[in-house]
PDB file of N, CA and C in Angstrom:
ATOM      1  N   UNK G   1     -17.949  60.464 -11.303  1.00 52.00           N
ATOM      2  CA  UNK G   1     -17.928  59.663 -12.950  1.00 52.00           C
ATOM      3  C   UNK G   1     -19.128  59.148 -12.999  1.00 52.00           C
ATOM      4  N   UNK G   2     -20.400  58.951 -13.358  1.00 67.00           N
ATOM      5  CA  UNK G   2     -21.113  58.092 -13.307  1.00 67.00           C
ATOM      6  C   UNK G   2     -21.457  57.803 -14.558  1.00 67.00           C
ATOM      7  N   UNK G   3     -20.767  55.962 -14.979  1.00 81.00           N
ATOM      8  CA  UNK G   3     -20.746  55.136 -15.564  1.00 81.00           C
ATOM      9  C   UNK G   3     -22.383  55.273 -16.200  1.00 81.00           C
ATOM     10  N   UNK G   4     -23.219  54.789 -16.978  1.00 92.00           N
ATOM     11  CA  UNK G   4     -24.257  54.159 -17.263  1.00 92.00           C
ATOM     12  C   UNK G   4     -24.303  52.817 -18.519  1.00 92.00           C
ATOM     13  N   UNK G   5     -24.666  52.382 -18.788  1.00 95.00           N
ATOM     14  CA  UNK G   5     -24.321  51.494 -20.366  1.00 95.00           C
ATOM     15  C   UNK G   5     -25.165  51.634 -21.593  1.00 95.00           C
ATOM     16  N   UNK G   6     -25.429  51.311 -22.565  1.00 97.00           N
ATOM     17  CA  UNK G   6     -25.752  51.655 -23.506  1.00 97.00           C
ATOM     18  C   UNK G   6     -27.021  50.126 -23.734  1.00 97.00           C
ATOM     19  N   UNK G   7     -27.545  50.056 -23.805  1.00 98.00           N
ATOM     20  CA  UNK G   7     -28.799  48.642 -22.995  1.00 98.00           C
ATOM     21  C   UNK G   7     -29.497  48.140 -24.581  1.00 98.00           C
ATOM     22  N   UNK G   8     -29.789  46.579 -25.606  1.00 98.00           N
ATOM     23  CA  UNK G   8     -30.750  45.977 -26.428  1.00 98.00           C
ATOM     24  C   UNK G   8     -31.825  45.520 -24.732  1.00 98.00           C
ATOM     25  N   UNK G   9     -33.047  46.518 -25.098  1.00 98.00           N
ATOM     26  CA  UNK G   9     -34.349  46.074 -24.682  1.00 98.00           C
ATOM     27  C   UNK G   9     -33.778  44.596 -25.395  1.00 98.00           C
ATOM     28  N   UNK G  10     -34.403  43.599 -24.821  1.00 98.00           N
ATOM     29  CA  UNK G  10     -34.730  42.129 -25.520  1.00 98.00           C
ATOM     30  C   UNK G  10     -35.827  41.768 -24.684  1.00 98.00           C
ATOM     31  N   UNK G  11     -37.170  42.167 -24.376  1.00 97.00           N
ATOM     32  CA  UNK G  11     -38.179  41.282 -23.851  1.00 97.00           C
ATOM     33  C   UNK G  11     -38.591  43.060 -22.630  1.00 97.00           C
ATOM     34  N   UNK G  12     -39.395  42.643 -22.853  1.00 96.00           N
ATOM     35  CA  UNK G  12     -40.305  44.519 -21.662  1.00 96.00           C
ATOM     36  C   UNK G  12     -41.792  44.174 -21.488  1.00 96.00           C
ATOM     37  N   UNK G  13     -42.099  44.119 -20.197  1.00 93.00           N
ATOM     38  CA  UNK G  13     -43.404  44.446 -19.427  1.00 93.00           C
ATOM     39  C   UNK G  13     -43.817  45.636 -19.358  1.00 93.00           C
ATOM     40  N   UNK G  14     -43.943  46.603 -20.437  1.00 86.00           N
ATOM     41  CA  UNK G  14     -43.641  48.455 -19.365  1.00 86.00           C
ATOM     42  C   UNK G  14     -43.564  48.564 -18.564  1.00 86.00           C
ATOM     43  N   UNK G  15     -42.775  48.386 -17.222  1.00 95.00           N
ATOM     44  CA  UNK G  15     -42.394  48.021 -15.779  1.00 95.00           C
ATOM     45  C   UNK G  15     -41.568  48.207 -16.249  1.00 95.00           C
ATOM     46  N   UNK G  16     -41.210  46.838 -16.573  1.00 97.00           N
ATOM     47  CA  UNK G  16     -39.782  46.453 -16.536  1.00 97.00           C
ATOM     48  C   UNK G  16     -38.906  46.180 -17.968  1.00 97.00           C
ATOM     49  N   UNK G  17     -37.747  45.117 -18.189  1.00 97.00           N
ATOM     50  CA  UNK G  17     -37.156  45.394 -18.830  1.00 97.00           C
ATOM     51  C   UNK G  17     -36.334  44.474 -18.813  1.00 97.00           C
ATOM     52  N   UNK G  18     -35.855  43.142 -19.764  1.00 98.00           N
ATOM     53  CA  UNK G  18     -34.590  42.031 -19.988  1.00 98.00           C
ATOM     54  C   UNK G  18     -33.769  43.234 -20.971  1.00 98.00           C
ATOM     55  N   UNK G  19     -33.499  43.288 -20.860  1.00 98.00           N
ATOM     56  CA  UNK G  19     -31.413  44.171 -20.878  1.00 98.00           C
ATOM     57  C   UNK G  19     -30.076  43.708 -20.812  1.00 98.00           C
ATOM     58  N   UNK G  20     -29.902  43.816 -22.637  1.00 98.00           N
ATOM     59  CA  UNK G  20     -27.738  43.228 -22.734  1.00 98.00           C
ATOM     60  C   UNK G  20     -27.761  44.450 -23.221  1.00 98.00           C
ATOM     61  N   UNK G  21     -26.462  44.098 -22.861  1.00 96.00           N
ATOM     62  CA  UNK G  21     -25.234  44.719 -23.934  1.00 96.00           C
ATOM     63  C   UNK G  21     -24.301  43.858 -22.887  1.00 96.00           C
ATOM     64  N   UNK G  22     -23.459  43.552 -24.350  1.00 93.00           N
ATOM     65  CA  UNK G  22     -22.563  42.506 -24.063  1.00 93.00           C
ATOM     66  C   UNK G  22     -22.626  41.494 -24.016  1.00 93.00           C
ATOM     67  N   UNK G  23     -23.709  40.474 -24.821  1.00 94.00           N
ATOM     68  CA  UNK G  23     -23.268  39.264 -23.487  1.00 94.00           C
ATOM     69  C   UNK G  23     -23.869  39.614 -22.386  1.00 94.00           C
ATOM     70  N   UNK G  24     -24.092  40.348 -21.372  1.00 95.00           N
ATOM     71  CA  UNK G  24     -24.595  40.460 -19.622  1.00 95.00           C
ATOM     72  C   UNK G  24     -25.746  40.621 -19.999  1.00 95.00           C
ATOM     73  N   UNK G  25     -26.719  40.202 -19.617  1.00 97.00           N
ATOM     74  CA  UNK G  25     -28.517  40.626 -19.890  1.00 97.00           C
ATOM     75  C   UNK G  25     -28.709  40.709 -17.627  1.00 97.00           C
ATOM     76  N   UNK G  26     -29.561  42.137 -17.424  1.00 96.00           N
ATOM     77  CA  UNK G  26     -30.263  42.306 -16.952  1.00 96.00           C
ATOM     78  C   UNK G  26     -31.783  42.280 -16.967  1.00 96.00           C
ATOM     79  N   UNK G  27     -32.148  42.177 -15.465  1.00 97.00           N
ATOM     80  CA  UNK G  27     -32.944  43.346 -15.999  1.00 97.00           C
ATOM     81  C   UNK G  27     -33.783  44.974 -15.489  1.00 97.00           C
ATOM     82  N   UNK G  28     -34.031  45.645 -15.835  1.00 97.00           N
ATOM     83  CA  UNK G  28     -34.007  47.032 -15.638  1.00 97.00           C
ATOM     84  C   UNK G  28     -34.653  47.875 -15.152  1.00 97.00           C
ATOM     85  N   UNK G  29     -35.428  48.551 -14.715  1.00 97.00           N
ATOM     86  CA  UNK G  29     -36.989  49.446 -14.299  1.00 97.00           C
ATOM     87  C   UNK G  29     -36.291  51.079 -15.365  1.00 97.00           C
ATOM     88  N   UNK G  30     -38.463  51.134 -15.732  1.00 97.00           N
ATOM     89  CA  UNK G  30     -38.173  51.529 -16.779  1.00 97.00           C
ATOM     90  C   UNK G  30     -39.304  52.817 -17.224  1.00 97.00           C
ATOM     91  N   UNK G  31     -39.820  52.495 -15.607  1.00 96.00           N
ATOM     92  CA  UNK G  31     -40.412  53.649 -14.843  1.00 96.00           C
ATOM     93  C   UNK G  31     -40.460  55.266 -15.952  1.00 96.00           C
ATOM     94  N   UNK G  32     -38.482  55.233 -15.760  1.00 96.00           N
ATOM     95  CA  UNK G  32     -38.638  56.655 -16.305  1.00 96.00           C
ATOM     96  C   UNK G  32     -38.768  56.977 -18.123  1.00 96.00           C
ATOM     97  N   UNK G  33     -39.270  56.136 -18.754  1.00 95.00           N
ATOM     98  CA  UNK G  33     -39.211  55.912 -20.449  1.00 95.00           C
ATOM     99  C   UNK G  33     -40.916  55.186 -19.887  1.00 95.00           C
ATOM    100  N   UNK G  34     -41.413  55.857 -21.649  1.00 90.00           N
ATOM    101  CA  UNK G  34     -42.253  56.015 -22.702  1.00 90.00           C
ATOM    102  C   UNK G  34     -42.883  54.571 -23.522  1.00 90.00           C
ATOM    103  N   UNK G  35     -42.839  53.739 -22.048  1.00 90.00           N
ATOM    104  CA  UNK G  35     -42.640  52.009 -23.097  1.00 90.00           C
ATOM    105  C   UNK G  35     -42.198  51.952 -24.477  1.00 90.00           C
ATOM    106  N   UNK G  36     -40.440  52.280 -24.517  1.00 94.00           N
ATOM    107  CA  UNK G  36     -39.587  51.389 -25.350  1.00 94.00           C
ATOM    108  C   UNK G  36     -39.675  49.747 -25.787  1.00 94.00           C
ATOM    109  N   UNK G  37     -39.564  49.764 -26.751  1.00 96.00           N
ATOM    110  CA  UNK G  37     -40.133  48.754 -27.244  1.00 96.00           C
ATOM    111  C   UNK G  37     -38.543  48.116 -27.696  1.00 96.00           C
ATOM    112  N   UNK G  38     -39.104  46.508 -27.909  1.00 97.00           N
ATOM    113  CA  UNK G  38     -38.011  45.256 -27.437  1.00 97.00           C
ATOM    114  C   UNK G  38     -37.233  46.224 -29.074  1.00 97.00           C
ATOM    115  N   UNK G  39     -36.013  45.999 -28.935  1.00 97.00           N
ATOM    116  CA  UNK G  39     -34.440  46.616 -29.941  1.00 97.00           C
ATOM    117  C   UNK G  39     -34.215  47.681 -29.883  1.00 97.00           C
ATOM    118  N   UNK G  40     -35.334  48.349 -28.958  1.00 97.00           N
ATOM    119  CA  UNK G  40     -34.175  49.677 -28.760  1.00 97.00           C
ATOM    120  C   UNK G  40     -33.577  50.153 -27.906  1.00 97.00           C
ATOM    121  N   UNK G  41     -32.648  50.691 -27.878  1.00 98.00           N
ATOM    122  CA  UNK G  41     -30.990  51.370 -26.290  1.00 98.00           C
ATOM    123  C   UNK G  41     -31.975  51.935 -26.118  1.00 98.00           C
ATOM    124  N   UNK G  42     -31.340  51.766 -25.234  1.00 98.00           N
ATOM    125  CA  UNK G  42     -30.981  53.005 -24.004  1.00 98.00           C
ATOM    126  C   UNK G  42     -30.396  52.797 -23.703  1.00 98.00           C
ATOM    127  N   UNK G  43     -29.857  54.241 -22.594  1.00 97.00           N
ATOM    128  CA  UNK G  43     -28.550  54.210 -21.267  1.00 97.00           C
ATOM    129  C   UNK G  43     -29.457  53.729 -20.410  1.00 97.00           C
ATOM    130  N   UNK G  44     -28.542  52.926 -19.459  1.00 97.00           N
ATOM    131  CA  UNK G  44     -28.720  52.502 -17.909  1.00 97.00           C
ATOM    132  C   UNK G  44     -28.351  53.053 -16.910  1.00 97.00           C
ATOM    133  N   UNK G  45     -28.301  53.264 -16.155  1.00 96.00           N
ATOM    134  CA  UNK G  45     -28.194  53.887 -15.104  1.00 96.00           C
ATOM    135  C   UNK G  45     -28.357  53.127 -13.505  1.00 96.00           C
ATOM    136  N   UNK G  46     -27.795  52.901 -12.593  1.00 94.00           N
ATOM    137  CA  UNK G  46     -28.117  51.751 -11.013  1.00 94.00           C
ATOM    138  C   UNK G  46     -29.086  50.759 -12.193  1.00 94.00           C
ATOM    139  N   UNK G  47     -29.226  49.850 -13.033  1.00 95.00           N
ATOM    140  CA  UNK G  47     -30.663  48.849 -13.314  1.00 95.00           C
ATOM    141  C   UNK G  47     -32.317  50.698 -13.346  1.00 95.00           C
ATOM    142  N   UNK G  48     -31.679  50.909 -13.543  1.00 97.00           N
ATOM    143  CA  UNK G  48     -33.037  51.360 -14.302  1.00 97.00           C
ATOM    144  C   UNK G  48     -32.246  52.424 -16.064  1.00 97.00           C
ATOM    145  N   UNK G  49     -33.317  52.605 -16.830  1.00 97.00           N
ATOM    146  CA  UNK G  49     -32.813  53.062 -17.909  1.00 97.00           C
ATOM    147  C   UNK G  49     -33.601  54.355 -17.067  1.00 97.00           C
ATOM    148  N   UNK G  50     -32.332  55.135 -18.222  1.00 96.00           N
ATOM    149  CA  UNK G  50     -33.054  56.895 -17.445  1.00 96.00           C
ATOM    150  C   UNK G  50     -32.283  57.703 -18.946  1.00 96.00           C
ATOM    151  N   UNK G  51     -32.293  57.073 -20.384  1.00 95.00           N
ATOM    152  CA  UNK G  51     -33.584  57.804 -21.575  1.00 95.00           C
ATOM    153  C   UNK G  51     -33.059  56.784 -22.788  1.00 95.00           C
ATOM    154  N   UNK G  52     -33.435  57.264 -23.402  1.00 97.00           N
ATOM    155  CA  UNK G  52     -34.073  56.434 -25.689  1.00 97.00           C
ATOM    156  C   UNK G  52     -32.553  56.730 -25.167  1.00 97.00           C
ATOM    157  N   UNK G  53     -31.679  55.913 -26.602  1.00 97.00           N
ATOM    158  CA  UNK G  53     -30.823  56.172 -27.812  1.00 97.00           C
ATOM    159  C   UNK G  53     -30.568  55.903 -28.843  1.00 97.00           C
ATOM    160  N   UNK G  54     -29.302  57.217 -29.257  1.00 96.00           N
ATOM    161  CA  UNK G  54     -30.199  56.326 -31.216  1.00 96.00           C
ATOM    162  C   UNK G  54     -28.901  55.353 -31.207  1.00 96.00           C
ATOM    163  N   UNK G  55     -28.588  54.325 -32.573  1.00 96.00           N
ATOM    164  CA  UNK G  55     -27.646  53.450 -32.158  1.00 96.00           C
ATOM    165  C   UNK G  55     -26.738  53.739 -33.071  1.00 96.00           C
ATOM    166  N   UNK G  56     -26.021  55.191 -33.003  1.00 93.00           N
ATOM    167  CA  UNK G  56     -24.130  55.824 -33.388  1.00 93.00           C
ATOM    168  C   UNK G  56     -24.173  56.141 -31.361  1.00 93.00           C
ATOM    169  N   UNK G  57     -25.629  56.292 -31.117  1.00 93.00           N
ATOM    170  CA  UNK G  57     -24.606  57.184 -30.198  1.00 93.00           C
ATOM    171  C   UNK G  57     -25.051  56.231 -28.522  1.00 93.00           C
ATOM    172  N   UNK G  58     -25.786  54.334 -28.915  1.00 95.00           N
ATOM    173  CA  UNK G  58     -25.012  53.164 -28.161  1.00 95.00           C
ATOM    174  C   UNK G  58     -23.537  53.078 -28.777  1.00 95.00           C
ATOM    175  N   UNK G  59     -23.946  53.014 -30.103  1.00 93.00           N
ATOM    176  CA  UNK G  59     -21.851  52.936 -30.379  1.00 93.00           C
ATOM    177  C   UNK G  59     -21.126  53.464 -30.222  1.00 93.00           C
ATOM    178  N   UNK G  60     -21.206  54.748 -30.107  1.00 89.00           N
ATOM    179  CA  UNK G  60     -19.958  55.372 -29.397  1.00 89.00           C
ATOM    180  C   UNK G  60     -20.346  55.108 -27.989  1.00 89.00           C
ATOM    181  N   UNK G  61     -20.793  54.900 -26.645  1.00 92.00           N
ATOM    182  CA  UNK G  61     -21.193  54.821 -25.297  1.00 92.00           C
ATOM    183  C   UNK G  61     -19.969  54.036 -25.358  1.00 92.00           C
ATOM    184  N   UNK G  62     -20.167  52.300 -25.988  1.00 93.00           N
ATOM    185  CA  UNK G  62     -19.320  51.545 -26.208  1.00 93.00           C
ATOM    186  C   UNK G  62     -18.379  51.677 -26.378  1.00 93.00           C
ATOM    187  N   UNK G  63     -18.429  52.423 -27.233  1.00 89.00           N
ATOM    188  CA  UNK G  63     -16.678  52.749 -27.900  1.00 89.00           C
ATOM    189  C   UNK G  63     -15.854  53.687 -26.508  1.00 89.00           C
ATOM    190  N   UNK G  64     -16.635  54.006 -26.084  1.00 89.00           N
ATOM    191  CA  UNK G  64     -15.680  55.174 -24.970  1.00 89.00           C
ATOM    192  C   UNK G  64     -15.726  54.593 -23.829  1.00 89.00           C
ATOM    193  N   UNK G  65     -15.412  53.210 -23.212  1.00 91.00           N
ATOM    194  CA  UNK G  65     -16.488  51.800 -22.564  1.00 91.00           C
ATOM    195  C   UNK G  65     -15.200  51.437 -23.033  1.00 91.00           C
ATOM    196  N   UNK G  66     -15.145  51.174 -23.672  1.00 91.00           N
ATOM    197  CA  UNK G  66     -13.734  49.590 -24.586  1.00 91.00           C
ATOM    198  C   UNK G  66     -12.891  50.587 -24.419  1.00 91.00           C
ATOM    199  N   UNK G  67     -12.567  52.415 -24.918  1.00 90.00           N
ATOM    200  CA  UNK G  67     -11.314  53.488 -24.216  1.00 90.00           C
ATOM    201  C   UNK G  67     -11.101  52.972 -23.224  1.00 90.00           C
ATOM    202  N   UNK G  68     -12.592  53.477 -22.353  1.00 89.00           N
ATOM    203  CA  UNK G  68     -11.420  53.720 -20.293  1.00 89.00           C
ATOM    204  C   UNK G  68     -10.794  52.067 -20.142  1.00 89.00           C
ATOM    205  N   UNK G  69     -11.222  50.993 -21.041  1.00 90.00           N
ATOM    206  CA  UNK G  69     -10.327  49.962 -20.180  1.00 90.00           C
ATOM    207  C   UNK G  69      -9.484  49.552 -20.358  1.00 90.00           C
ATOM    208  N   UNK G  70      -9.564  49.759 -21.904  1.00 91.00           N
ATOM    209  CA  UNK G  70      -7.974  49.886 -22.497  1.00 91.00           C
ATOM    210  C   UNK G  70      -6.896  51.371 -21.811  1.00 91.00           C
ATOM    211  N   UNK G  71      -7.082  51.870 -21.561  1.00 90.00           N
ATOM    212  CA  UNK G  71      -6.931  53.517 -20.957  1.00 90.00           C
ATOM    213  C   UNK G  71      -6.338  52.805 -18.991  1.00 90.00           C
ATOM    214  N   UNK G  72      -7.040  51.967 -18.160  1.00 92.00           N
ATOM    215  CA  UNK G  72      -7.185  51.635 -17.392  1.00 92.00           C
ATOM    216  C   UNK G  72      -5.828  50.856 -17.393  1.00 92.00           C
ATOM    217  N   UNK G  73      -5.754  49.963 -18.890  1.00 93.00           N
ATOM    218  CA  UNK G  73      -5.073  48.381 -18.793  1.00 93.00           C
ATOM    219  C   UNK G  73      -4.118  48.943 -18.933  1.00 93.00           C
ATOM    220  N   UNK G  74      -2.925  50.285 -19.261  1.00 91.00           N
ATOM    221  CA  UNK G  74      -2.659  51.165 -20.242  1.00 91.00           C
ATOM    222  C   UNK G  74      -1.562  51.096 -21.662  1.00 91.00           C
ATOM    223  N   UNK G  75      -3.214  50.433 -21.909  1.00 91.00           N
ATOM    224  CA  UNK G  75      -2.966  51.146 -24.044  1.00 91.00           C
ATOM    225  C   UNK G  75      -3.548  51.900 -24.306  1.00 91.00           C
ATOM    226  N   UNK G  76      -3.069  51.815 -25.361  1.00 87.00           N
ATOM    227  CA  UNK G  76      -3.397  53.761 -26.062  1.00 87.00           C
ATOM    228  C   UNK G  76      -4.937  53.226 -26.537  1.00 87.00           C
ATOM    229  N   UNK G  77      -5.342  54.557 -25.784  1.00 83.00           N
ATOM    230  CA  UNK G  77      -6.717  53.923 -26.214  1.00 83.00           C
ATOM    231  C   UNK G  77      -7.413  54.996 -27.215  1.00 83.00           C
ATOM    232  N   UNK G  78      -6.694  56.098 -28.427  1.00 85.00           N
ATOM    233  CA  UNK G  78      -7.583  56.568 -29.510  1.00 85.00           C
ATOM    234  C   UNK G  78      -7.686  56.202 -29.245  1.00 85.00           C
ATOM    235  N   UNK G  79      -8.182  54.959 -30.658  1.00 85.00           N
ATOM    236  CA  UNK G  79      -8.449  54.277 -31.329  1.00 85.00           C
ATOM    237  C   UNK G  79     -10.066  53.832 -31.024  1.00 85.00           C
ATOM    238  N   UNK G  80     -10.217  54.607 -29.836  1.00 83.00           N
ATOM    239  CA  UNK G  80     -11.669  54.483 -29.024  1.00 83.00           C
ATOM    240  C   UNK G  80     -12.878  55.679 -29.534  1.00 83.00           C
ATOM    241  N   UNK G  81     -11.395  56.964 -29.360  1.00 81.00           N
ATOM    242  CA  UNK G  81     -12.103  58.579 -29.563  1.00 81.00           C
ATOM    243  C   UNK G  81     -11.929  59.262 -30.358  1.00 81.00           C
ATOM    244  N   UNK G  82     -11.888  58.449 -31.563  1.00 78.00           N
ATOM    245  CA  UNK G  82     -11.775  58.658 -33.046  1.00 78.00           C
ATOM    246  C   UNK G  82     -12.667  60.015 -32.637  1.00 78.00           C
ATOM    247  N   UNK G  83     -14.054  59.794 -32.839  1.00 76.00           N
ATOM    248  CA  UNK G  83     -15.415  61.256 -33.765  1.00 76.00           C
ATOM    249  C   UNK G  83     -14.412  62.615 -32.093  1.00 76.00           C
ATOM    250  N   UNK G  84     -13.426  62.109 -30.951  1.00 78.00           N
ATOM    251  CA  UNK G  84     -12.616  63.230 -30.773  1.00 78.00           C
ATOM    252  C   UNK G  84     -11.042  63.857 -30.866  1.00 78.00           C
ATOM    253  N   UNK G  85     -10.594  63.890 -31.515  1.00 79.00           N
ATOM    254  CA  UNK G  85      -8.564  63.349 -31.389  1.00 79.00           C
ATOM    255  C   UNK G  85      -9.088  64.338 -32.567  1.00 79.00           C
ATOM    256  N   UNK G  86      -8.659  65.051 -32.366  1.00 81.00           N
ATOM    257  CA  UNK G  86      -8.148  66.247 -33.528  1.00 81.00           C
ATOM    258  C   UNK G  86      -8.414  67.464 -33.607  1.00 81.00           C
ATOM    259  N   UNK G  87      -9.418  68.032 -31.791  1.00 83.00           N
ATOM    260  CA  UNK G  87     -11.503  69.023 -32.361  1.00 83.00           C
ATOM    261  C   UNK G  87     -11.221  69.523 -31.393  1.00 83.00           C
ATOM    262  N   UNK G  88     -11.557  70.703 -31.276  1.00 83.00           N
ATOM    263  CA  UNK G  88     -11.680  71.834 -29.916  1.00 83.00           C
ATOM    264  C   UNK G  88     -12.685  70.819 -29.592  1.00 83.00           C
ATOM    265  N   UNK G  89     -13.090  70.663 -27.690  1.00 80.00           N
ATOM    266  CA  UNK G  89     -14.003  70.722 -26.899  1.00 80.00           C
ATOM    267  C   UNK G  89     -15.081  72.079 -27.316  1.00 80.00           C
ATOM    268  N   UNK G  90     -16.603  71.148 -27.460  1.00 81.00           N
ATOM    269  CA  UNK G  90     -16.807  72.064 -27.794  1.00 81.00           C
ATOM    270  C   UNK G  90     -18.287  71.643 -26.441  1.00 81.00           C
ATOM    271  N   UNK G  91     -19.051  72.742 -26.490  1.00 83.00           N
ATOM    272  CA  UNK G  91     -20.025  73.258 -25.567  1.00 83.00           C
ATOM    273  C   UNK G  91     -22.009  72.439 -26.026  1.00 83.00           C
ATOM    274  N   UNK G  92     -21.612  72.610 -25.133  1.00 80.00           N
ATOM    275  CA  UNK G  92     -23.394  71.746 -26.090  1.00 80.00           C
ATOM    276  C   UNK G  92     -24.294  72.983 -26.468  1.00 80.00           C
ATOM    277  N   UNK G  93     -24.925  72.787 -27.015  1.00 83.00           N
ATOM    278  CA  UNK G  93     -25.625  74.355 -27.951  1.00 83.00           C
ATOM    279  C   UNK G  93     -26.408  74.807 -26.994  1.00 83.00           C
ATOM    280  N   UNK G  94     -26.993  74.659 -26.032  1.00 86.00           N
ATOM    281  CA  UNK G  94     -27.662  75.676 -24.515  1.00 86.00           C
ATOM    282  C   UNK G  94     -26.791  75.770 -23.799  1.00 86.00           C
ATOM    283  N   UNK G  95     -25.498  75.468 -24.071  1.00 85.00           N
ATOM    284  CA  UNK G  95     -24.448  76.132 -22.884  1.00 85.00           C
ATOM    285  C   UNK G  95     -23.796  77.518 -23.892  1.00 85.00           C
ATOM    286  N   UNK G  96     -23.773  77.801 -24.634  1.00 85.00           N
ATOM    287  CA  UNK G  96     -23.097  78.785 -25.953  1.00 85.00           C
ATOM    288  C   UNK G  96     -23.662  79.784 -25.938  1.00 85.00           C
ATOM    289  N   UNK G  97     -23.017  80.468 -25.853  1.00 81.00           N
ATOM    290  CA  UNK G  97     -24.322  82.020 -26.494  1.00 81.00           C
ATOM    291  C   UNK G  97     -23.672  83.375 -27.010  1.00 81.00           C
ATOM    292  N   UNK G  98     -24.955  82.135 -27.639  1.00 68.00           N
ATOM    293  CA  UNK G  98     -24.723  83.297 -29.969  1.00 68.00           C
ATOM    294  C   UNK G  98     -26.240  83.402 -30.028  1.00 68.00           C
TER     295      UNK G  98
END
């Protein structure tokens, strides 16, 4: 399983950016993206921003990370996955045979 972090760009020089997630800052490569602005949310994997996120998606990924932590600690994690509880899993649009 790959785990990316939803980070916010604090400053950027075009080639790299200082990004933050919950108080932790790190410099990440921006080479895969087209110069996103300060304040943009990006998904970061192995110190590389791999795609832009909207605010809602960044929030949901952050909640999923919290849920994973709760599950690993033996706590109830349902509240972190409220958008998934009581519904059937759905295929992405490109995999549906409609």
